[in-house]
Coordinates of C-alpha atoms in Angstrom, one line a residue:
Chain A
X1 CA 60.3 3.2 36.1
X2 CA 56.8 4.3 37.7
X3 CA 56.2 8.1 37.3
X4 CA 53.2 8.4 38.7
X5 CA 52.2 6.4 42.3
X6 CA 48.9 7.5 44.0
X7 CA 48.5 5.2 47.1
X8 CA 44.8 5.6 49.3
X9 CA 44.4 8.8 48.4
X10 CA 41.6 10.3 49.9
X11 CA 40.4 13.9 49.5
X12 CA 37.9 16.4 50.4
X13 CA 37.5 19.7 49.1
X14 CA 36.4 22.0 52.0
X15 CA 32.9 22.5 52.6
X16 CA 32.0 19.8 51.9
X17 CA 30.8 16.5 53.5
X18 CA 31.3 14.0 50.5
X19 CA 35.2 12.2 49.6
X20 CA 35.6 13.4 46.1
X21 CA 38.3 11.2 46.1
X22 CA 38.0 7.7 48.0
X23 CA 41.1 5.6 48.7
X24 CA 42.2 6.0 45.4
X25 CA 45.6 3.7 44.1
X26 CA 47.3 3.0 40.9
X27 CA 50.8 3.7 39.5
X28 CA 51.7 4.5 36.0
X29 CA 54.8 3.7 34.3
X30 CA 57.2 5.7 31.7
X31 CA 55.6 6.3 28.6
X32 CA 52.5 4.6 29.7
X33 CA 49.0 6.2 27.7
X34 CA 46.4 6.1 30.4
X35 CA 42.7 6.6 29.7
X36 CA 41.0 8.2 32.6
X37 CA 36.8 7.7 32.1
X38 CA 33.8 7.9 34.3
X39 CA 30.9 10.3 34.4
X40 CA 30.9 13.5 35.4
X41 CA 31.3 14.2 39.1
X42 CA 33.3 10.7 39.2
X43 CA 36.3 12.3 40.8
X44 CA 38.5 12.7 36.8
X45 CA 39.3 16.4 37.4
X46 CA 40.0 16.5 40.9
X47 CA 42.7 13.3 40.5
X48 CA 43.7 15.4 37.8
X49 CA 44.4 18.1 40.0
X50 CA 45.9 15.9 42.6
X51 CA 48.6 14.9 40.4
X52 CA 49.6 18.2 39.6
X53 CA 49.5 19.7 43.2
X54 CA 46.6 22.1 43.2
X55 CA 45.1 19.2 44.7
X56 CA 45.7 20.3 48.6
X57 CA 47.7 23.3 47.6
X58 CA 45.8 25.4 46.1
X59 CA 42.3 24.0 46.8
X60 CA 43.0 23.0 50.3
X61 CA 40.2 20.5 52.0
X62 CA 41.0 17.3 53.7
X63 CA 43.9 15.5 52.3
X64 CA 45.2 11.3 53.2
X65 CA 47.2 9.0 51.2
X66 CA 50.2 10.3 49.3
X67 CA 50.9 11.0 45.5
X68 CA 54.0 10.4 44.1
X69 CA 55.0 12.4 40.7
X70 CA 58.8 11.6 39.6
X71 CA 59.9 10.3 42.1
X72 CA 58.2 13.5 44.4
X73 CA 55.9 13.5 46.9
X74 CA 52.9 16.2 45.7
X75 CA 52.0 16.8 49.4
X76 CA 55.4 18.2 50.2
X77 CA 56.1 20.3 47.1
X78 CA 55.6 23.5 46.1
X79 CA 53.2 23.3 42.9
X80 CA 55.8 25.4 41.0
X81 CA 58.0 22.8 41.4
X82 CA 55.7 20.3 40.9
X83 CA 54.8 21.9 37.4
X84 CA 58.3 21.4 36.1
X85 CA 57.6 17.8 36.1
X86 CA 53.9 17.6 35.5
X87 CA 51.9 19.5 33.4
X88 CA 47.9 19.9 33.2
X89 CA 45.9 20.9 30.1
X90 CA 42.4 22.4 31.3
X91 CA 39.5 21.3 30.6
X92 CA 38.0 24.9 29.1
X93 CA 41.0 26.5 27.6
X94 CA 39.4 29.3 28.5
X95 CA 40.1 29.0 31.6
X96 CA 44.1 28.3 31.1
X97 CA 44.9 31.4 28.4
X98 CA 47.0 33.9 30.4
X99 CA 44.8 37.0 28.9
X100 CA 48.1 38.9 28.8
X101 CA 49.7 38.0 25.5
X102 CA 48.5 39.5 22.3
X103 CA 49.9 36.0 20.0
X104 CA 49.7 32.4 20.2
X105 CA 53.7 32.4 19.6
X106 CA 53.6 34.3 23.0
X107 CA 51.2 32.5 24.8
X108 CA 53.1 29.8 24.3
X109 CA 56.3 31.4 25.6
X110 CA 55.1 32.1 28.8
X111 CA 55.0 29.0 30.9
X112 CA 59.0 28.5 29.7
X113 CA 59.6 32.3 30.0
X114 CA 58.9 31.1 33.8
X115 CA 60.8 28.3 33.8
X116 CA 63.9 30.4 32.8
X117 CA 64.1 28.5 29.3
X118 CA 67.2 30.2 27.0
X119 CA 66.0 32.1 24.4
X120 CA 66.9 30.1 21.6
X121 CA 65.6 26.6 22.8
X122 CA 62.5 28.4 23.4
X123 CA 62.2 29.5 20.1
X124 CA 63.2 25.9 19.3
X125 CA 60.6 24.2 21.5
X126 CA 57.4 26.5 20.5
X127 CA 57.9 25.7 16.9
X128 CA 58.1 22.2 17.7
X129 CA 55.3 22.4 19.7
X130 CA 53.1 24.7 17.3
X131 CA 53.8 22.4 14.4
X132 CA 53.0 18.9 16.4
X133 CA 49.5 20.7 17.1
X134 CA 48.7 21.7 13.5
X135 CA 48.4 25.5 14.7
X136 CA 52.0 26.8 13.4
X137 CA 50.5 28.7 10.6
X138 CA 48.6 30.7 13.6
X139 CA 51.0 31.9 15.2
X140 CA 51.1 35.6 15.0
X141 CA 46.9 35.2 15.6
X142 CA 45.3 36.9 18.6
X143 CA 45.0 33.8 21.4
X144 CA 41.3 35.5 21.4
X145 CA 40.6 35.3 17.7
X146 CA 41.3 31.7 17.7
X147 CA 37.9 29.2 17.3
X148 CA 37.3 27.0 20.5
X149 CA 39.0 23.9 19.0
X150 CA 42.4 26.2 17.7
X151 CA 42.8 27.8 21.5
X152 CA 42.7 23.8 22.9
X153 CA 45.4 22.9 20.7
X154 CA 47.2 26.0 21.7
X155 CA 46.6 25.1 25.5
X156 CA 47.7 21.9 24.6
X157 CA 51.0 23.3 22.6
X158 CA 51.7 25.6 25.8
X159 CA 52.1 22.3 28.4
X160 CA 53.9 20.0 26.0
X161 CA 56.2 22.9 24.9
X162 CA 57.7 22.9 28.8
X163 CA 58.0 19.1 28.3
X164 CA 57.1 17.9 31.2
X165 CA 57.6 14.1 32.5
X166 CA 53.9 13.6 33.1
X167 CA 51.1 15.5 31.2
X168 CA 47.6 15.4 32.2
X169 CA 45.0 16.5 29.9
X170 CA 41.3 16.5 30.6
X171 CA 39.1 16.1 27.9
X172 CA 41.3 17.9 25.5
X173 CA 39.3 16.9 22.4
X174 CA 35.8 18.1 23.5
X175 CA 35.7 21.2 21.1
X176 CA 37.7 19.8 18.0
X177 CA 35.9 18.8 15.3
X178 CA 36.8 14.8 13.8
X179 CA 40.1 15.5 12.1
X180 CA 41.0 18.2 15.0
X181 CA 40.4 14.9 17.6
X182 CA 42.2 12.6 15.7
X183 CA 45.3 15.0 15.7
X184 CA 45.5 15.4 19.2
X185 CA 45.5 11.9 19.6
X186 CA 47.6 11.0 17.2
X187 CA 50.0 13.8 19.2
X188 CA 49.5 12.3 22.0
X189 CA 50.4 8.9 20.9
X190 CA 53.7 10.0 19.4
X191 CA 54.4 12.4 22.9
X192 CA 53.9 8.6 25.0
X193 CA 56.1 6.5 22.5
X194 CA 58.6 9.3 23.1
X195 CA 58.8 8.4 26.4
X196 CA 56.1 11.1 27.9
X197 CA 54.1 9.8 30.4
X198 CA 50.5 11.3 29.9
X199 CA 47.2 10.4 31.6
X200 CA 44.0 11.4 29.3
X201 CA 40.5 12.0 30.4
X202 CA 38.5 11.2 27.9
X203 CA 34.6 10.8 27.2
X204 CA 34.9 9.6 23.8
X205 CA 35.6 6.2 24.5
X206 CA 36.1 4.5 21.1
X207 CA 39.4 6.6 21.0
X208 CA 40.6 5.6 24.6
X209 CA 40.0 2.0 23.5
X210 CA 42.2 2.4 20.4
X211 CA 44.7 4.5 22.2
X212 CA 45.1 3.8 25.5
X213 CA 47.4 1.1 27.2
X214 CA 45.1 1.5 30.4
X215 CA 42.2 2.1 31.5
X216 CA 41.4 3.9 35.2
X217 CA 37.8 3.8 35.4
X218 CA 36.6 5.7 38.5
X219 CA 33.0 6.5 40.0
X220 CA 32.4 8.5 43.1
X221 CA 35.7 8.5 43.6
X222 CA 36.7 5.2 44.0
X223 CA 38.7 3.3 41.0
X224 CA 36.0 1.0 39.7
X225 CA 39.0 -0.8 36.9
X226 CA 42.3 -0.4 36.3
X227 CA 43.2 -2.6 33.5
X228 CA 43.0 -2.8 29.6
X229 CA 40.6 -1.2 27.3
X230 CA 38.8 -4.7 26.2
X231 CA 38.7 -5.8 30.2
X232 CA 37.0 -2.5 31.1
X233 CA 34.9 -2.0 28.4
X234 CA 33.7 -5.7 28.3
X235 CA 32.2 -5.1 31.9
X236 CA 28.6 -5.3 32.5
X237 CA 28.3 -3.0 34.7
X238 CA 29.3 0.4 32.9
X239 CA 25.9 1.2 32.1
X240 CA 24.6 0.9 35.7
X241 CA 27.5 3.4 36.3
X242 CA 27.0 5.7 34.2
X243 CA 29.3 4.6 30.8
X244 CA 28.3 3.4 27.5
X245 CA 30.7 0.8 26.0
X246 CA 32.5 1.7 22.8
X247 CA 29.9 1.1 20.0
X248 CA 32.2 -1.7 18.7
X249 CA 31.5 -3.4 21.8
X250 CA 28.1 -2.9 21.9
X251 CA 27.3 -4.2 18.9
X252 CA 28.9 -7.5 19.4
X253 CA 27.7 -7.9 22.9
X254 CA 24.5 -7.3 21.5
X255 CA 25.8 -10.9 19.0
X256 CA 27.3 -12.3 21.9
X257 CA 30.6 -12.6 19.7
X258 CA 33.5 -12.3 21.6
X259 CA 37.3 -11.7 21.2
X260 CA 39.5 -14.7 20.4
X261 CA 40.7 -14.7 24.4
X262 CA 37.5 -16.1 25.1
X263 CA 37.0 -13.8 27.2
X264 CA 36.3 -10.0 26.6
X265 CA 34.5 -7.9 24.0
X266 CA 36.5 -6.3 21.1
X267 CA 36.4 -2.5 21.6
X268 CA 38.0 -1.5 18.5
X269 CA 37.2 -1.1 14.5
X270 CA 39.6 -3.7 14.1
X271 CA 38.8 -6.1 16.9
X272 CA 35.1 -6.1 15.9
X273 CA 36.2 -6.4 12.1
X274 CA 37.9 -9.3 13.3
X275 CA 34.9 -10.7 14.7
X276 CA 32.2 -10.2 12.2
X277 CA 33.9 -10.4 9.1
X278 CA 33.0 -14.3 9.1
X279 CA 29.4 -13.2 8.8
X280 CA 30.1 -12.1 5.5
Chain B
X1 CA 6.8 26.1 5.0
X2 CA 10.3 28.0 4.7
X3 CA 11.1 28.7 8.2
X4 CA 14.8 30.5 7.2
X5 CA 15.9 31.4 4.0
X6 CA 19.5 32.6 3.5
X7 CA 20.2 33.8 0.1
X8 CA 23.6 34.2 -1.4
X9 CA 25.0 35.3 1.8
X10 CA 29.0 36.6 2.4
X11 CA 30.6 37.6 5.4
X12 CA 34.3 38.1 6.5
X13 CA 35.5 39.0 10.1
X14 CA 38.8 40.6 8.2
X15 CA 38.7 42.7 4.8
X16 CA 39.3 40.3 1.8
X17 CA 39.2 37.1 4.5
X18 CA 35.8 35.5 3.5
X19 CA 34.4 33.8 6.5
X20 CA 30.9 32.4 4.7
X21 CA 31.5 32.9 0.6
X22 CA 28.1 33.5 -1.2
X23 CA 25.9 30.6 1.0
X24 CA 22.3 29.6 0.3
X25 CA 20.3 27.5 2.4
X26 CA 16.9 26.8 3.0
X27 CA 15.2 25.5 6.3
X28 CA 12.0 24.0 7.1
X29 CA 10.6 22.1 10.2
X30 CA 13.2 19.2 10.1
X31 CA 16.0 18.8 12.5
X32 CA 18.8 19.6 11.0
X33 CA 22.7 19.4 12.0
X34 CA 25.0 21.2 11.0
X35 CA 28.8 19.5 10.6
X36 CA 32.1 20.7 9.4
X37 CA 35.6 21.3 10.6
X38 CA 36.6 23.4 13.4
X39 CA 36.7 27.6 10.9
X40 CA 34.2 26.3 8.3
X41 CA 31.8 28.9 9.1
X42 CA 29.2 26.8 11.2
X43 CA 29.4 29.2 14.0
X44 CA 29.3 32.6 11.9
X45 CA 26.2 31.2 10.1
X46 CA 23.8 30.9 12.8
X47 CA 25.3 34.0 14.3
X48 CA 24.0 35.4 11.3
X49 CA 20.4 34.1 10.9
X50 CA 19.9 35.4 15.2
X51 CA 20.6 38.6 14.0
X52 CA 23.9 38.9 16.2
X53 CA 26.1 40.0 13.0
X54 CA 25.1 41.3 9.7
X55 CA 26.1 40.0 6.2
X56 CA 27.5 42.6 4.4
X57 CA 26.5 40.6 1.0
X58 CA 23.2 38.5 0.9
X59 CA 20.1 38.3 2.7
X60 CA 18.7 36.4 5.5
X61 CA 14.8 36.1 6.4
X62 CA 13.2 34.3 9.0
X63 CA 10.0 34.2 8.3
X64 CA 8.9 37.4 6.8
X65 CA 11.6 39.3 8.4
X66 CA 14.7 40.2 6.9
X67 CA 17.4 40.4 9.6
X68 CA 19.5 43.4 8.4
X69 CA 16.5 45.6 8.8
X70 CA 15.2 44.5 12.3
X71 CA 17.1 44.1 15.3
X72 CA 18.3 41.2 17.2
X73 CA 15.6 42.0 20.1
X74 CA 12.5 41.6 17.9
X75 CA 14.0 38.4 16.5
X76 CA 14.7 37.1 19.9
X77 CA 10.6 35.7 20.0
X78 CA 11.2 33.8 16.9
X79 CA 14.7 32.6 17.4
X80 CA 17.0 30.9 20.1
X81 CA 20.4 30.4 20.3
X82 CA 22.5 28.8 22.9
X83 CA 26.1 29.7 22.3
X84 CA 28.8 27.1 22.5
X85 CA 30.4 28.5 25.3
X86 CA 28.0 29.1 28.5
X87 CA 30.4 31.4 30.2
X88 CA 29.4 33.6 27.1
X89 CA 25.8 33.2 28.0
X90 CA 25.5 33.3 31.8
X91 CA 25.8 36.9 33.5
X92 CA 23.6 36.4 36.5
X93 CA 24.2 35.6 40.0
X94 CA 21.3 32.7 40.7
X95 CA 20.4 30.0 38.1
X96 CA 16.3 30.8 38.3
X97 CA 17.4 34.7 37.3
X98 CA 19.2 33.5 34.7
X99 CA 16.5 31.8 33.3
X100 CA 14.5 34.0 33.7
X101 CA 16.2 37.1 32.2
X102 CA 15.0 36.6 28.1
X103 CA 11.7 35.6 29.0
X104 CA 11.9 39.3 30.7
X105 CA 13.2 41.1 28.1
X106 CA 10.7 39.6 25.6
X107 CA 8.1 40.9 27.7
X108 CA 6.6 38.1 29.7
X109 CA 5.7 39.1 33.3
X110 CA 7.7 38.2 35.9
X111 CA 5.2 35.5 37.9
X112 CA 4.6 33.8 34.8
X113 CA 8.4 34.0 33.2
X114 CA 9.2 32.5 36.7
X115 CA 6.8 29.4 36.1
X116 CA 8.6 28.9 32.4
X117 CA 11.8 29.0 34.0
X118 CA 10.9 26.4 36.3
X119 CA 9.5 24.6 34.0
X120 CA 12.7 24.8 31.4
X121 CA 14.7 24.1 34.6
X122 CA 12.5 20.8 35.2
X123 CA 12.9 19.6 31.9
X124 CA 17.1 19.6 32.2
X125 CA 17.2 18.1 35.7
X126 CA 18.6 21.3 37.3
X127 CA 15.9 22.5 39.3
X128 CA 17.6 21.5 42.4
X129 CA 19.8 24.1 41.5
X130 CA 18.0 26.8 40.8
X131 CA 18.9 29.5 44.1
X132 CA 22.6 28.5 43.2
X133 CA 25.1 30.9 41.4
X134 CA 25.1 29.5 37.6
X135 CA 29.3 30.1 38.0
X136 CA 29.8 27.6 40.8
X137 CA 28.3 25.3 38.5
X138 CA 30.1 22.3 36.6
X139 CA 30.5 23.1 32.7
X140 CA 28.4 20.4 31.7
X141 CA 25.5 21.9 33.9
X142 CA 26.5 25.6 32.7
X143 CA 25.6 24.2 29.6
X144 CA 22.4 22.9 30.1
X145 CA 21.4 26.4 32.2
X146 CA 21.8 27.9 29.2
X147 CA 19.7 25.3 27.4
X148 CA 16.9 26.1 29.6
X149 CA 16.8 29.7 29.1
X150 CA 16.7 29.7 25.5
X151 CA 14.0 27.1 25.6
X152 CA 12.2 28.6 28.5
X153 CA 11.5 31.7 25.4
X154 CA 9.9 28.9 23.7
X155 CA 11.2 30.3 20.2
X156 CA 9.9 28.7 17.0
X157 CA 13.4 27.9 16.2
X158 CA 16.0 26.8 18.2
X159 CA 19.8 26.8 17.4
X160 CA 22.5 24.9 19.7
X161 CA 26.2 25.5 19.2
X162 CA 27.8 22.2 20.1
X163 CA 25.7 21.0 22.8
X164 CA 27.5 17.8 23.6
X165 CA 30.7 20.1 25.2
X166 CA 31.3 18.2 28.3
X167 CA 28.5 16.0 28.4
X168 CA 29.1 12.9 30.1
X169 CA 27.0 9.7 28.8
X170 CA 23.6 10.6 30.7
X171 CA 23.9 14.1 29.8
X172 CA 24.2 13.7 26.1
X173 CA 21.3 11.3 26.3
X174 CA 19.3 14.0 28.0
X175 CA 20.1 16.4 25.1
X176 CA 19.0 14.0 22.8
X177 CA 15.8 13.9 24.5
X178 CA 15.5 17.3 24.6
X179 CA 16.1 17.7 21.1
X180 CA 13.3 15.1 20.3
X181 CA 11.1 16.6 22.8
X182 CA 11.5 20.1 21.1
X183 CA 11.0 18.3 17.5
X184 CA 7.9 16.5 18.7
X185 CA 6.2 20.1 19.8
X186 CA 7.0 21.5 16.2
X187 CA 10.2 23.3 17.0
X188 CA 13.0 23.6 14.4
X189 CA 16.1 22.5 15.9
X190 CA 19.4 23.0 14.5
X191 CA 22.5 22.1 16.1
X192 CA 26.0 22.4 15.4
X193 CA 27.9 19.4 16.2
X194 CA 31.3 17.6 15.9
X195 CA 29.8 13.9 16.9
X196 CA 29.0 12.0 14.1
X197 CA 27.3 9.6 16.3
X198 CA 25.3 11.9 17.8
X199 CA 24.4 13.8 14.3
X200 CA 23.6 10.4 12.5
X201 CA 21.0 9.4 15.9
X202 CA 18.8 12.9 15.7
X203 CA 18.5 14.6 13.4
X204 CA 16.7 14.2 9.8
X205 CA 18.5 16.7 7.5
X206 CA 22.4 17.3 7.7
X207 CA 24.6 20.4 6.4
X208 CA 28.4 20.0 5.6
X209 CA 30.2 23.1 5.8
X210 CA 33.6 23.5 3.9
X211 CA 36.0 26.9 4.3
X212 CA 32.6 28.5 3.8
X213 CA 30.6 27.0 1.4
X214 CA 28.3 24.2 1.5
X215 CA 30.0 21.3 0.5
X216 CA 26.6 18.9 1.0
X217 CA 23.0 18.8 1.8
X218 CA 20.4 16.1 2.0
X219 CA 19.2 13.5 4.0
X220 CA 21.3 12.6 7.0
X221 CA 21.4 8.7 5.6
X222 CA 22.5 10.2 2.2
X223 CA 25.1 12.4 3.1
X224 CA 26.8 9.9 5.3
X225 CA 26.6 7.6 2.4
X226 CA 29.2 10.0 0.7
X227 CA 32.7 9.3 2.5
X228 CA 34.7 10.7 -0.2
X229 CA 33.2 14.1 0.4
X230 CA 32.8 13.9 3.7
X231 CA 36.5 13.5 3.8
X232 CA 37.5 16.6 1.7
X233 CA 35.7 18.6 4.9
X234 CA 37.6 16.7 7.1
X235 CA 35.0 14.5 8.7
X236 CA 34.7 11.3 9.2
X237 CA 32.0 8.7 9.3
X238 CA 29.6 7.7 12.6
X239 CA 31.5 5.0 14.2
X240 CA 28.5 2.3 12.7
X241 CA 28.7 3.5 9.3
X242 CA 33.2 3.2 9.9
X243 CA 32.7 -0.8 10.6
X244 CA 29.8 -1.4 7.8
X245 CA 31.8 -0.4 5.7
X246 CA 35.3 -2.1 6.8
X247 CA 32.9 -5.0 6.3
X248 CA 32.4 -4.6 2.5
X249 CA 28.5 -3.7 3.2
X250 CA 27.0 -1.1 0.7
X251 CA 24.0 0.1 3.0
X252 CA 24.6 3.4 5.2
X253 CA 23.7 2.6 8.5
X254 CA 23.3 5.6 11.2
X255 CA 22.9 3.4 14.4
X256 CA 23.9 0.5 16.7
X257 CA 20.6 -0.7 16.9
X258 CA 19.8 -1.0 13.3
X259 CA 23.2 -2.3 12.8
X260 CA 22.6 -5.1 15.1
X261 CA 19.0 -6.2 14.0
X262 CA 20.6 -6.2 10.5
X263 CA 24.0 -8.5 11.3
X264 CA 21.0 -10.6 13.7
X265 CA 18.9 -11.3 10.3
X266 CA 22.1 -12.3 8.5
X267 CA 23.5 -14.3 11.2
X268 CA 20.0 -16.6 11.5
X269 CA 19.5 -16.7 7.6

């Protein structure tokens, strides 16, 4: 079932003369792990926002095309009832703590205290959702006195803890350090296989290769790729626009040693073990 | 030369919760990244050495000057930080002010802090920007506004707080370049970074931090070499060094390129 359909979606955000987002279309199924890339300014957040309805509603600007979230149409919803079946993680979580709660445990409660959530599955859900993000043991913590890379795994924790259909999160690794990255990831993996649909935007593109089922690959807001990790990567023109390849790729471009197919690059540890363990 | 000595130093945010646990470093001219997991004291450390909190055990001098006996001001000439969050940096309402405001306070006059601003502004590709408000701008360019003023000071040492944040490809290549740049002109840089990639590319010397202690110090080649430790701080290796070493090789190497021209010579031999 598709979960997510964004047909010629074109947007504007007012002010302004330039489409942030031009005649964008893809669709996503269930459960499907999407990796969002492209340099900054490529149009990542603002699709971001798009899905979730801020995109017109609370931005406004010039709006065509439609998006389609559960079987919704974003441009004639509310965004609160969007949000019950899509949820965004910010990119600075900053930006997403409500200010207003003194511990994580509450911070967490608030977006299903707004939902209505019963007591006792909300108490049910947040320790799930503590625990799956490594910060249980934080709970009675000041949101405040977190470090960056605790508070994004507690924005994180907040979103998935109103389980939403469709979680979006946009570069939701940028402050962890290696193990803290890996985690979310490795969440985020285990979210998709149970049936969450999640689009990720990501920089770090050795983990989008390994993780991702997709690729959307955009650049002044128009989708450049929508296909694979190793077809994406294995383009030649990422550089031009603004990506490096995964360093696996790089390196055996550099050696001209493809994949097996024939055809593409491998982008992973394991796909460029493949290929250069014979040179040993 | 000894640019920052930091001897036996403690600190805790909370009674009996020991943030940094008796630490001693010394620093000379070489770039130098700093590397541990998210809590491991990176952040508190520099804090530290600018003079922004005090250790309540240890002592801390840079240069001559111990920093529990001067203020944060009079260190501000010899040392630059640029925090890990910008929207903890940035308090004006146009980019150039912003740039503009240290160089102020240490007591350059306005005509020719305005040229150093400028200049600083040049040098990260925002001077387009600079009659904007720094809060309408993009994180990643909030970033490097607050890059520019700390380098506009011109400080002998400069410290960045995870600089990469938001950094697209070109932008992450531009902060390697200013980082070179900086080391070139006899700067001491020392970042704190989570990008291993980005850590074994620049910089000469690397610190690993563990729950407050130093867990290792050398060479960047060398302490990349040790995965076992590196694992007990919860780090892993650049992604280069991760597939020379699923390949059985015993050299440490830090990037693609040498990577390449080394699998090129064993290829043709």
């Amino acid at each position: 079932m598709k979960k997510v359909m964004v047909e010629h979606l074109k947007y504007r955000y007012p002010g302004t003369e330039k489409l942030a987002l031009d005649d964008v279309s893809f669709e996503v199924e269930e459960g499907e792990l999407i990796g969002i890339v492209g340099r900054n300014l490529s149009g990542k957040s603002t699709l971001a926002q798009a899905i979730v309805g801020l995109v017109p509603h609370f931005y406004r600007g010039a709006y065509g095309g439609k998006v389609i979230v559960d079987g919704i149409e974003v441009l004639h919803s509310t965004v609160s009832d969007i949000s019950r079946k899509a949820g965004i993680v910010f990119q600075n979580p900053f930006t997403q703590v409500t200010g207003s709660k003194l511990t994580v445990y509450e911070e967490v409660a608030f977006g299903l205290e707004n939902l209505g959530v019963p007591r006792s599955e909300m108490m049910e859900r947040i320790d799930e959702a503590l625990t799956l993000l490594g910060i249980y043991d934080f709970r009675h913590a000041n949101p405040f006195d977190l470090s960056g890379g605790q508070m994004q795994r507690m924005a994180i924790a907040s979103i998935i803890a109103m389980r939403p259909e469709v979680i979006i999160l946009d570069e939701p690794t940028s402050q962890l350090d290696p193990q803290g990255t890996e985690e979310v990831f490795l969440a985020v993996q285990r979210l998709s296989r149970e049936g969450m649909t999640v689009l990720l935007i990501e920089h770090k593109l050795e983990k989008v290769a390994r993780y991702a089922d997709k690729v959307l690959w955009l650049d002044e807001g128009k989708v450049m790729a929508y296909d694979s990790p190793s077809k994406v990567f294995s383009r030649d023109d990422l550089e031009e626009h603004g990506l490096a390849a995964p360093i696996y790729t790089q390196i055996c471009k550099a050696l001209k040693l493809k994949s097996p197919d024939g055809e593409t690059y491998p982008v992973t540890l394991e796909g460029a073990y493949e290929v250069l363990k014979r040179w040993n | 030369m000894e640019l920052i000595r930091v001897e036996e130093v403690s600190f805790a945010y909370l009674p009996g919760k020991l943030v940094l646990d008796r630490v001693t470093l010394r620093f000379d001219h070489r770039s130098t990244a700093i590397i541990g997991q998210n809590g491991a004291g990176k952040t508190t450390l520099v804090k530290l050495m600018k003079g922004l909190l005090k250790p309540f055990d240890g002592e801390i001098l840079i240069g001559d000057l111990s920093v529990k006996k001067v203020t944060a001001a009079s260190l501000a000439k010899r040392i630059g930080l640029v925090f890990q969050n910008p929207n903890d940096q940035i308090f004006k309402g146009n980019v150039l002010e912003e740039v503009m405001f240290g160089l102020l306070n240490i007591g350059v006059e306005r005509e020719e802090a305005r040229v150093r601003a400028i200049r600083a502004l040049e040098m990260v590709e925002l001077e387009g920007k600079r009659d904007m408000n720094p809060h309408d701008l993009s994180l990643s360019q909030k970033k490097l506004v607050s890059i520019a003023a700390v380098v506009a000071m011109d400080p002998e040492i400069i410290i960045f707080d995870e600089p990469t944040i938001a950094q697209d490809h070109a932008g992450k290549e531009r902060i390697k370049e200013i980082i070179r740049y900086l080391d070139e002109k006899g700067k001491m840089v020392m970042t704190i970074i989570h990008d291993m990639d980005f850590v074994a590319e620049c910089f000469e010397r690397t610190v690993v931090m563990n729950r407050g202690r130093v867990l290792l110090d050398g060479p960047t080649r060398e302490v990349f070499s040790r995965e076992e430790v590196l694992k007990e701080a919860y780090l892993e290796l650049p992604t280069v060094a991760q597939l020379s070493k699923r390949l059985g090789l015993s050299e440490t190497f830090l990037t693609p390129k040498e990577f390449i021209a080394h699998l090129e010579g064993r290829i043709k031999g």
